[in-house]
Each structure stands twice: as structure tokens, then as C-alpha cells.
Tab-separated table of C-alpha atoms and ligand atoms in Angstrom:
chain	number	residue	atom	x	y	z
A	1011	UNK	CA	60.744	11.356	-94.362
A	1012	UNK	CA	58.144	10.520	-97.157
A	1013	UNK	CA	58.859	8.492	-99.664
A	1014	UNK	CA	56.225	9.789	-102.225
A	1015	UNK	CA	56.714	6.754	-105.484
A	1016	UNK	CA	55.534	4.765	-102.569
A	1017	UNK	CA	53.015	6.266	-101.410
A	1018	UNK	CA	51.766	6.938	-104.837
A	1019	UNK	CA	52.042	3.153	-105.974
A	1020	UNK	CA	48.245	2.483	-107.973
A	1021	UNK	CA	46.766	5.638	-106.249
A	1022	UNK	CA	44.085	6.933	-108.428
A	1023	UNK	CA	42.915	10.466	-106.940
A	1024	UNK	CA	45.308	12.251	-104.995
A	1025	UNK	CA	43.834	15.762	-102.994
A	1026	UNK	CA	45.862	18.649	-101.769
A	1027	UNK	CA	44.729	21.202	-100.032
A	1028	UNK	CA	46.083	24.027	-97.175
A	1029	UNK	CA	45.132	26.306	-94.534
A	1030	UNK	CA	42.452	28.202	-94.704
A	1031	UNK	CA	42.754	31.927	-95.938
A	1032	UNK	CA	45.407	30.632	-97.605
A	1033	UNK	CA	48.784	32.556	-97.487
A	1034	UNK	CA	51.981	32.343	-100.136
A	1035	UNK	CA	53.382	29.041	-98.301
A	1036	UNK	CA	50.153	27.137	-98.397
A	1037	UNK	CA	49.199	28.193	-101.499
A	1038	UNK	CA	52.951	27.578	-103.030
A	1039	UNK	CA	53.651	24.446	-101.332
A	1040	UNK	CA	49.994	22.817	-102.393
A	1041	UNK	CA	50.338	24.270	-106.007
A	1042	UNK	CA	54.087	22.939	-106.007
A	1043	UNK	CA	53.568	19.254	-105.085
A	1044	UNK	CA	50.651	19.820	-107.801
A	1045	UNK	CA	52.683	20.421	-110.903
A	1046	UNK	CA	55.287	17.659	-109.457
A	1047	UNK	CA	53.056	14.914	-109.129
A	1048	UNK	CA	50.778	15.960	-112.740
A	1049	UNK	CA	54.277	15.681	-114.272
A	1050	UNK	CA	55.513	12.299	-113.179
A	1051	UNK	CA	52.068	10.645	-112.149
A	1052	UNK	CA	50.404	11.412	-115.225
A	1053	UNK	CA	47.949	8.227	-114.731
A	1054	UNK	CA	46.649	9.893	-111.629
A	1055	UNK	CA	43.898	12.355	-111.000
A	1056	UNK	CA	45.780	15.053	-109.016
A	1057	UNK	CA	43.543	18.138	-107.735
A	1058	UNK	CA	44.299	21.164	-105.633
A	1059	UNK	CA	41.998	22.880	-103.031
A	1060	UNK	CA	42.014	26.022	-101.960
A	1061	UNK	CA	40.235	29.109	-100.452
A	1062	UNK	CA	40.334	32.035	-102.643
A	1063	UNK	CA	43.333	33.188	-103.076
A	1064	UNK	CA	44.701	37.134	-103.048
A	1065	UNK	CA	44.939	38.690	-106.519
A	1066	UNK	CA	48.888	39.351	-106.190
A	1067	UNK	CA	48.846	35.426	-106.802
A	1068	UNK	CA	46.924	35.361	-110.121
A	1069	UNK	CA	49.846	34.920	-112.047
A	1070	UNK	CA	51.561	31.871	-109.768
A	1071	UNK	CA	50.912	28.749	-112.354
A	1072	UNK	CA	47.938	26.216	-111.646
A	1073	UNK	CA	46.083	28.846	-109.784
A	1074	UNK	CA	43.494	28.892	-112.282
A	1075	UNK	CA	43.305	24.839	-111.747
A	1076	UNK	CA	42.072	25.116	-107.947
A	1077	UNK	CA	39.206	23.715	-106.263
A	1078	UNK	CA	37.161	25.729	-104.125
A	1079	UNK	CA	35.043	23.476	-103.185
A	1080	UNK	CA	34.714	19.757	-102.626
A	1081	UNK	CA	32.885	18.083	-105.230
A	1082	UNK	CA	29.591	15.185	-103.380
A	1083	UNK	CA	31.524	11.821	-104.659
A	1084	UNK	CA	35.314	12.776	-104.199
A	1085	UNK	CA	37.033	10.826	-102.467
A	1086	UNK	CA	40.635	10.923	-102.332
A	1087	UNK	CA	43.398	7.249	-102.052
A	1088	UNK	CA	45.785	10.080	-100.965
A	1089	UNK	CA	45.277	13.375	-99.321
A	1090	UNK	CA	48.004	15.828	-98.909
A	1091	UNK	CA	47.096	18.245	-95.897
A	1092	UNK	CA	49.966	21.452	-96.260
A	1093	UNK	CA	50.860	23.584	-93.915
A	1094	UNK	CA	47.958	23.455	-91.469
A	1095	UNK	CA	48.724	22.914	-87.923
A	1096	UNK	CA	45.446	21.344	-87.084
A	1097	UNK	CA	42.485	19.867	-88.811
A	1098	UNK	CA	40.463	23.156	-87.757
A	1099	UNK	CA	42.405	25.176	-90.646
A	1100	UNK	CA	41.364	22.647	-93.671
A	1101	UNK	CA	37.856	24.648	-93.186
A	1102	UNK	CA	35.798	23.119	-95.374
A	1103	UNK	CA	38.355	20.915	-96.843
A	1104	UNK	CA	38.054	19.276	-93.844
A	1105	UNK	CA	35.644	16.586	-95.781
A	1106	UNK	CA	38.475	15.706	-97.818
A	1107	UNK	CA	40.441	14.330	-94.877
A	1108	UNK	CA	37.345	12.306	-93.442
A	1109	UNK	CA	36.748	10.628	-97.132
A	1110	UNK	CA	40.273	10.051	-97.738
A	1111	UNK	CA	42.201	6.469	-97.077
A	1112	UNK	CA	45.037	8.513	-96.538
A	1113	UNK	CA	46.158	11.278	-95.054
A	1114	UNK	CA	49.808	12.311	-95.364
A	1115	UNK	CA	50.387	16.009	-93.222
A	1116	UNK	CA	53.470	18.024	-94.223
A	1117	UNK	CA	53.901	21.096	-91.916
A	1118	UNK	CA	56.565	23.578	-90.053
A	1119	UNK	CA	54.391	24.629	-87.360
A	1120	UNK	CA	55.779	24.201	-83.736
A	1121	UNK	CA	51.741	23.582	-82.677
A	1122	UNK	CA	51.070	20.684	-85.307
A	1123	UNK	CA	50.343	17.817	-82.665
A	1124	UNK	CA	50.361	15.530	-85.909
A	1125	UNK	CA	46.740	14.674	-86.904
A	1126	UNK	CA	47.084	12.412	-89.767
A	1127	UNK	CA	48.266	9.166	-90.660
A	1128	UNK	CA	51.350	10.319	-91.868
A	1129	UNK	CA	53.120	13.477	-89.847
A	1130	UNK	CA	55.824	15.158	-91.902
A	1131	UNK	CA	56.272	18.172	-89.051
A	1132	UNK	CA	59.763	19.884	-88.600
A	1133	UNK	CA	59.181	23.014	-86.714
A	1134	UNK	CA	62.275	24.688	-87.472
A	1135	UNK	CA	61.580	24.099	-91.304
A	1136	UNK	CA	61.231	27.759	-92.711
A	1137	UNK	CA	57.934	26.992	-94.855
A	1138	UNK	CA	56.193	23.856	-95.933
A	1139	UNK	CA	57.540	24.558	-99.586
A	1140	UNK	CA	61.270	23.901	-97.947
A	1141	UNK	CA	59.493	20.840	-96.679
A	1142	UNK	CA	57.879	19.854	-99.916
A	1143	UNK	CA	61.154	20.107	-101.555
A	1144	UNK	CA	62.695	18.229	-99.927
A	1145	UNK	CA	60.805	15.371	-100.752
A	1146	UNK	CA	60.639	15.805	-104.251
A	1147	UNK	CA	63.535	14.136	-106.784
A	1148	UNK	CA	65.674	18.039	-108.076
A	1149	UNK	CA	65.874	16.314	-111.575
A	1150	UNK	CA	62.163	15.566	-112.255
A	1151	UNK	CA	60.749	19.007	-110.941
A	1152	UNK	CA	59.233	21.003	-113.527
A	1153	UNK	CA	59.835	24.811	-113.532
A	1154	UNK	CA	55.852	25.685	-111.662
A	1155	UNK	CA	57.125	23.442	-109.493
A	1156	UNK	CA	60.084	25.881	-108.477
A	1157	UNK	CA	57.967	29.077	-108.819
A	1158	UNK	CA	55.781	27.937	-106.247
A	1159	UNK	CA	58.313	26.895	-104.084
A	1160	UNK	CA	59.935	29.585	-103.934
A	1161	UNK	CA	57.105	31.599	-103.805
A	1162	UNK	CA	56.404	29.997	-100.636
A	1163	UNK	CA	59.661	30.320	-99.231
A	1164	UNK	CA	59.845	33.811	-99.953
A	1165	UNK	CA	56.923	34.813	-97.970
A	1166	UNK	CA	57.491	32.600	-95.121
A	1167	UNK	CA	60.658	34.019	-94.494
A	1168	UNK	CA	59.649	37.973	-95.273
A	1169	UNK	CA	62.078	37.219	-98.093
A	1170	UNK	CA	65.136	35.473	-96.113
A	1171	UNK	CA	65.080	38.057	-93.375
A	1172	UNK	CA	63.410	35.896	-90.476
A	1173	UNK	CA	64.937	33.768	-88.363
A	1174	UNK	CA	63.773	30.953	-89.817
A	1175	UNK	CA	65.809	31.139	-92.913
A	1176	UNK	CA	68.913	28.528	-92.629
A	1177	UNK	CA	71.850	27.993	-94.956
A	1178	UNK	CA	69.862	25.124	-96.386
A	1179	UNK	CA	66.517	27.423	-96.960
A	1180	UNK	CA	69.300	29.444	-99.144
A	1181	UNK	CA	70.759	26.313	-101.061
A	1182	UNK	CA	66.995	25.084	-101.901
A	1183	UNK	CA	66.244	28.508	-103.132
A	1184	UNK	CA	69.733	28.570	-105.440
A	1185	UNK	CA	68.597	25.340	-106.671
A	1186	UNK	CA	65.330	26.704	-107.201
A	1187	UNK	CA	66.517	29.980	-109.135
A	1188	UNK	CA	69.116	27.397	-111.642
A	1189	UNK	CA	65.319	25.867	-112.402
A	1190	UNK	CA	65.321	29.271	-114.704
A	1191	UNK	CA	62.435	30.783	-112.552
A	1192	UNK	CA	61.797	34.673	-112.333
A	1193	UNK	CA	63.270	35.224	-108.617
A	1194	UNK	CA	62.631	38.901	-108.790
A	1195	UNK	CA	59.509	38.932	-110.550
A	1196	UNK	CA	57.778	36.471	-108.109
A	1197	UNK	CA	59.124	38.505	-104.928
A	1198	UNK	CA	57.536	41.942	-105.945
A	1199	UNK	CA	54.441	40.723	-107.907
A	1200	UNK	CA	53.623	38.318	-104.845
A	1201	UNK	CA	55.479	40.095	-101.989
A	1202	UNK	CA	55.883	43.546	-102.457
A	1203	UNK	CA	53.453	45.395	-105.064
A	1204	UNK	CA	50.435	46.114	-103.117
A	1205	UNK	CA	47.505	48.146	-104.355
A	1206	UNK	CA	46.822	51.774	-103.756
A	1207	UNK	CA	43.882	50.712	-101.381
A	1208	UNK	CA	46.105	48.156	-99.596
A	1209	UNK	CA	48.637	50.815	-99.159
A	1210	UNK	CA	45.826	53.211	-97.923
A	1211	UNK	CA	44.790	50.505	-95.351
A	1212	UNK	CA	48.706	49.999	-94.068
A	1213	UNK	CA	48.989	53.677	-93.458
A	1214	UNK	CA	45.876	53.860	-91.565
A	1215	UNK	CA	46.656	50.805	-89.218
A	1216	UNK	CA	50.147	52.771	-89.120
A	1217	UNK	CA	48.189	55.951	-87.829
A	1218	UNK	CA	46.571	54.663	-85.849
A	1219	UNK	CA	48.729	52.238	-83.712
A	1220	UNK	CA	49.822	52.311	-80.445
A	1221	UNK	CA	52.365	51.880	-77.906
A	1222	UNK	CA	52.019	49.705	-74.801
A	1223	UNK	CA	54.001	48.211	-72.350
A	1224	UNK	CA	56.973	50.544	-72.166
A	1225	UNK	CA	57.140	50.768	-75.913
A	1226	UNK	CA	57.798	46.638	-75.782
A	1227	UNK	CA	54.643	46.362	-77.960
A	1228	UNK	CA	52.913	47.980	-80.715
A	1229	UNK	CA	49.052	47.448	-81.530
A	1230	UNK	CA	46.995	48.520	-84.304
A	1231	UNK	CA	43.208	47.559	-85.051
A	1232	UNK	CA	40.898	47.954	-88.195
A	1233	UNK	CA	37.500	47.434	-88.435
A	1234	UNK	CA	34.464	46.627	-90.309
A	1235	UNK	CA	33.542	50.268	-91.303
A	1236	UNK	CA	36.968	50.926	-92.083
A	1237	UNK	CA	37.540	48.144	-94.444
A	1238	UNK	CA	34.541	49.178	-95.954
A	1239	UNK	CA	35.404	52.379	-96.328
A	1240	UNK	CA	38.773	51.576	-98.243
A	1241	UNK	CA	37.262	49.091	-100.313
A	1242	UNK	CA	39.244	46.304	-99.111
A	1243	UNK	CA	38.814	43.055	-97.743
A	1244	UNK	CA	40.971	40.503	-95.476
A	1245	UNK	CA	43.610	39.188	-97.596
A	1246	UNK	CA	44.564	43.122	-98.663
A	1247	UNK	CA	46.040	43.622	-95.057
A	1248	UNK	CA	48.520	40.800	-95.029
A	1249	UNK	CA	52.044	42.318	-94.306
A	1250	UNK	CA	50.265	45.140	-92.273
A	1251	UNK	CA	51.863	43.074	-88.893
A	1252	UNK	CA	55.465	43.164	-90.226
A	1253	UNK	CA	55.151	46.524	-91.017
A	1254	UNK	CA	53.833	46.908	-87.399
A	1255	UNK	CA	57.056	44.517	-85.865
A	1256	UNK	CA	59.428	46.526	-88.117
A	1257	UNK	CA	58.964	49.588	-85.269
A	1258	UNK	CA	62.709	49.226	-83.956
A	1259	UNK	CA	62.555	48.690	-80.548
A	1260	UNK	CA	59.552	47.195	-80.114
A	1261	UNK	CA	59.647	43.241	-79.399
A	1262	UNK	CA	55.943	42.041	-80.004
A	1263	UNK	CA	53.532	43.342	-82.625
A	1264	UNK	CA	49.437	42.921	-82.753
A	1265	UNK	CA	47.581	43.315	-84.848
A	1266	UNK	CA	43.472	42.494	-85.312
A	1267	UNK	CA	40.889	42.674	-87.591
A	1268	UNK	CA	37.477	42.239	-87.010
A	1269	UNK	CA	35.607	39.408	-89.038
A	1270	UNK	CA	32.456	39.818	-87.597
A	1271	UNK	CA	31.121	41.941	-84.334
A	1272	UNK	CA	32.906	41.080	-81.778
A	1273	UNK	CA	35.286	38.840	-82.795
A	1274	UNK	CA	38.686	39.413	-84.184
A	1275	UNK	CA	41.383	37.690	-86.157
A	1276	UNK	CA	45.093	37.987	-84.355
A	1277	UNK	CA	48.092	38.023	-85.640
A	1278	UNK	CA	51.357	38.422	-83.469
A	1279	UNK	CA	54.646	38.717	-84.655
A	1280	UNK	CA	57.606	38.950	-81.862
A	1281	UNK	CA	61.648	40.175	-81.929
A	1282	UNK	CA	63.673	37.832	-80.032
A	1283	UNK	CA	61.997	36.769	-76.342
A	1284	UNK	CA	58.495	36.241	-76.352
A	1285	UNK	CA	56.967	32.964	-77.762
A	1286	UNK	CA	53.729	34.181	-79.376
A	1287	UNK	CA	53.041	30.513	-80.254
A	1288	UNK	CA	52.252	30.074	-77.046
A	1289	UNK	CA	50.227	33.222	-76.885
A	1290	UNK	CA	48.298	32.275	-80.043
A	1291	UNK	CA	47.765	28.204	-78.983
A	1292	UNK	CA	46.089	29.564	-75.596
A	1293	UNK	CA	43.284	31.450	-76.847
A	1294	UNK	CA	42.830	28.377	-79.723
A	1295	UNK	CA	45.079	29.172	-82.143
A	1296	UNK	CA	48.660	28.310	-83.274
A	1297	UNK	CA	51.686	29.259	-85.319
A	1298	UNK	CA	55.493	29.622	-84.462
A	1299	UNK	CA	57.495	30.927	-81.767
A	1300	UNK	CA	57.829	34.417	-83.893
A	1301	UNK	CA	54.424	34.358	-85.561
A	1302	UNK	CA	51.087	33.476	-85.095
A	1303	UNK	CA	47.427	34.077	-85.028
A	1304	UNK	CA	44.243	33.082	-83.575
A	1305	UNK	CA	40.455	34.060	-83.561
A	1306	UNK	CA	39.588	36.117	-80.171
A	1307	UNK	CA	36.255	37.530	-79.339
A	1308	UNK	CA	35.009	40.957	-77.089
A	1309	UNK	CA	35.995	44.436	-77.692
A	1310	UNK	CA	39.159	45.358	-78.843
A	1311	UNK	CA	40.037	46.249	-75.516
A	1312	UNK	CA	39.654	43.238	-73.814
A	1313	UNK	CA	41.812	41.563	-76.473
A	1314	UNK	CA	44.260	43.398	-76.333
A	1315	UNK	CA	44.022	43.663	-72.760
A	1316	UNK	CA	44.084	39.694	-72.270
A	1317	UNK	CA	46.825	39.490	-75.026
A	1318	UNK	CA	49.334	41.637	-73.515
A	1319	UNK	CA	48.870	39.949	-70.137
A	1320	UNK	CA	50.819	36.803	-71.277
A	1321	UNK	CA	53.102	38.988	-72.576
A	1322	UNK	CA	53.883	40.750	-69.577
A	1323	UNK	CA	54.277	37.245	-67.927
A	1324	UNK	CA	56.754	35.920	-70.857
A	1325	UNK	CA	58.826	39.157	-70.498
A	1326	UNK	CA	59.051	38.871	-66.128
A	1327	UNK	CA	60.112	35.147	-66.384
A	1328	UNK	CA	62.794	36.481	-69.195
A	1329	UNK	CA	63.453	39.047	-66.932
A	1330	UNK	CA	63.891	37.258	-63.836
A	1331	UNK	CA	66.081	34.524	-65.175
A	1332	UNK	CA	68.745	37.054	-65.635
B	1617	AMP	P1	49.049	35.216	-89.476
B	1617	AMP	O1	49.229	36.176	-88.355
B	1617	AMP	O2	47.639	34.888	-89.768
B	1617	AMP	O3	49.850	35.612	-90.667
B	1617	AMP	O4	49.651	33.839	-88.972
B	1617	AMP	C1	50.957	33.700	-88.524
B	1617	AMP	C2	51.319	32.234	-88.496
B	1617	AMP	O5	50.498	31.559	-87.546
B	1617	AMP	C3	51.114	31.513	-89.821
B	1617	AMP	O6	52.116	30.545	-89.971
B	1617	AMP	C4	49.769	30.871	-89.673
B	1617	AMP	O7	49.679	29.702	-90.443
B	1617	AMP	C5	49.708	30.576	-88.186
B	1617	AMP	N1	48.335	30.702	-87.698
B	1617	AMP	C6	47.527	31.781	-87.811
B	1617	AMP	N2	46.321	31.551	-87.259
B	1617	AMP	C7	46.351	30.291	-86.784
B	1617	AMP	C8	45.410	29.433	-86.111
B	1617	AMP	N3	44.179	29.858	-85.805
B	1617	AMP	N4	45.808	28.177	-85.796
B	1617	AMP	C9	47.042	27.747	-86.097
B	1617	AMP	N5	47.971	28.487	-86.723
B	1617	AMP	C10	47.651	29.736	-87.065
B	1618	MN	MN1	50.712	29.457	-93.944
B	1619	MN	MN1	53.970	28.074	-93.611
């Protein structure tokens, strides 16, 4: 465990920053820690940087305090690296690791080989933000502190309906909701409420999905033309996968988008056998044993194709162990 009023002793500039296309965990855990430590380190220079975030979050406090960018001279005592599971997903906030004197990692995902100088990694953690609590001292949190949290929580868990959700995920978020936060507020304006064009998008990539493998998995694609089309960009089809995985019956879920010709982000989301982890760390990504994503390139086809091959080989071995 990290014992942060150490770690802080005469630190000057302290850096956070998460994963890149950053998601309600990364974003909540980073922005979290950042109200914590402006609170009770108010000597300190504390910043937070982040890729642009989705527009559900512009209400989450200290979003409109983010860094975007690293600034020529900064150079951080401390840098915070949140729920990345390898250097590759700082991005550009990858400079911010190389300048800093050191780098503290805090992260729940089973591929994290622990990359900095100090490796807070429990894989069975439900989000970084149950992590980040953790570490913090209940009486000195402010209240963004607990909005963020939970925010985080609640979208690493689907709001406490994964598997990852433990009795002690529930305590944190009790203690979280006696911090006076707005539980139900911060689930549907982050979680739920979607746009009418995000909507549109989830009910083509509904349409327009298919069944493979025995009905074992589900696939859905969108491209280019058709995000252009709805007016939409990346970060509206988040949740499209769960959707997708939500298919009773089904045990693995895929779904792609294409970020440039050719090439296609994954995510995969499985039921109860299949370790997409795995799946997801093979082709150069990463994740958890029931979610994960990577960046694939050819046709659709071949993805898929290749995808659903390890699949097959996951579900024989399950089989054959019988
Ligand atoms: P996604 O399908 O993008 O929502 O990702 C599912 C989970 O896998 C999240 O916890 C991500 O942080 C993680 N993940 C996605 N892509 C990658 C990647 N390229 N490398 C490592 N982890 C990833
Ligand atoms: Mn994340
Ligand atoms: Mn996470």
C-alpha cells in the first residue's frame, strides 16, 4: 500500500494523468486524488491530465481544471499514472512519466506488468477509484473527492452489476454516498442519459449485429461513413458493447470501430468462461478477464475472423475439461 503524506513530504509539482480516451474510472479516479491532494497539500502544485473527455462528464467537478496537454518545462517530483495498464495508454502523457522523479502507478488491470517505480496493481480491485480510496484518510476527503469516486466506481462496475463489484466496492460506495454526494444524479447524467444521436448509433450497431459461433458470440461493427453520418464521434459509442453482452445467452461480445482505414478499435466483453484479457493482450492490448480492448488492423472480417479463433480455443479447453 501507498502511504501518500510520505510520498508527498516537500514535493512541489505533483502530475496525474490516465488512460488514454479516457473512460469514467480514469477520469474519476485522476480527478478524485486531484481534489484530495489540492485540499490537504495546499503548498503543492497539483495538476490533472487528460484526453478530452465525453460531454456526459462536463458536470463531474475539476473537469474544467484539466490539462490536455503537457506544458515544455513541466516536470513533475511526483507523477500519479491511473488506471493504465501500460505506459502505451498515457499517449502523450507519456512525457510526463519520462520527466518525472517519480512515478507511483495505481491500477486494477490483470495485464499491468507494473511499469513504474511504485506498482499499486490489485487485479481484482473493481476500478482504480476503489483503489484510490483506499489510500486516501475518509475524514479529510472533500465531497469532489467522493463524486469522482464514485463516479468511477459506477462505471467500472456497469453500476454494481459486474462481477467485479465486492462487499467492500459496496461499503466504499456507502461511505461515499454519507459524503452527501448526488448518487442518482451522477449515475444517469454520467451513465445512463445518452444523446439522441448516441442512441441512434446503439440501435444501428444493434441492427446490425450478428450471431456467430452457435449463438456463443455476438458482433457488431460501425464505421467511418456511418459515424459520419450520425454525427457522432468515438466516445458517443461507449456502452454500445454491454448493450451487445446483455444478448442472454450469448457469452462473448465484440464490438469494433474503425479509427482509421483499416484498423479498428476492439472491445470484448465476456459472460462467465472466456478470458478476453487474454484475447485482448495477444493482439497488443489489455484489460480484464471480462473486458477488454485492443487496436487490430485488416478488414473487419479478418478481425473478427482472428478474434473468434481464440475464442473457439478458450471455449474447447473449457469444454474438454469437463
Ligand atoms: P474498452 O472495451 O475500451 O471499454 O476497454 C475495456 C477494458 O480494457 C478497460 O478497462 C480498458 O481500460 C481496457 N483496455 C482497452 N483497450 C486496452 C489496451 N489497448 N491496452 C490495455 N487495456 C485496454
Ligand atoms: Mn479505464
Ligand atoms: Mn478502470
Amino acid at each position: 500500500m501507498i502511504n501518500l503524506a510520505e510520498e508527498l513530504k516537500q514535493v512541489r509539482f505533483v502530475a496525474i494523468a490516465g488512460h488514454v480516451r479516457p473512460d469514467g474510472d480514469a477520469t474519476g479516479s485522476c480527478l478524485g486524488l486531484y481534489h484530495y491532494l489540492k485540499k490537504n497539500y495546499p503548498e503543492t502544485d497539483v495538476r490533472v491530465y487528460l484526453e478530452n473527455t465525453p460531454q456526459a462528464y462536463s458536470k463531474v467537478p475539476g473537469i474544467d481544471e484539466v490539462f490536455h496537454e503537457v506544458g515544455e518545462n513541466e516536470a513533475p517530483d511526483v507523477f500519479f499514472c491511473l488506471d493504465c495498464a501500460d505506459e502505451k495508454r498515457l499517449g502523450g502523457f507519456a512525457e510526463l512519466k519520462k520527466r518525472a522523479k517519480r512515478v507511483i502507478c495505481i491500477d486494477h488491470h490483470v495485464s499491468n506488468g507494473g511499469f513504474a517505480d511504485v506498482n499499486y496493481i490489485v487485479p481484482d480491485a473493481s476500478s482504480t477509484s476503489e483503489l484510490v480510496f483506499r489510500l486516501l484518510d475518509e475524514e479529510k476527503m472533500p465531497v469532489e473527492t467522493a463524486e469522482n469516486l464514485y463516479m468511477g466506481i459506477v462505471h467500472d462496475t456497469g453500476v454494481f452489476r459486474h462481477s467485479c463489484t465486492s462487499p467492500e466496492t459496496m461499503e466504499i460506495a456507502a461511505t461515499l454516498m454519507r459524503k452527501g454526494i448526488d448518487a442518482a444524479g451522477i449515475i444517469n447524467r454520467t451513465f445512463y442519459d445518452k444523446t439522441y444521436h448516441q442512441n441512434q448509433i446503439l440501435g444501428r450497431a444493434l441492427l446490425e449485429s450478428i450471431l456467430l459461433m452457435d449463438k456463443k458470440v455476438i458482433f457488431s461493427a460501425i464505421r467511418q461513413k456511418e459515424m459520419d453520418f450520425y454525427g457522432v464521434g468515438p466516445s458517443d459509442l461507449d456502452g454500445i458493447v454491454q448493450v451487445l453482452m446483455s444478448t442472454a445467452d450469448t457469452e462473448v461480445a465484440i464490438f469494433l470501430y474503425e479509427v482509421s482505414p483499416q484498423t479498428f478499435k476492439v472491445s470484448l466483453r465476456s459472460r462467465e468462461f472466456v478470458d478476453v484479457s487474454t484475447i485482448a493482450a495477444y493482439f497488443g492490448g489489455g484489460g480484464h478477464i471480462r473486458a477488454a480492448g485492443c487496436t487490430m488492423q485488416g478488414s473487419i472480417y479478418d478481425v473478427v475472423n482472428n478474434i473468434t479463433l481464440h475464442i473457439e480455443k478458450q471455449l474447447r479447453q473449457e469444454r474438454d475439461s469437463d
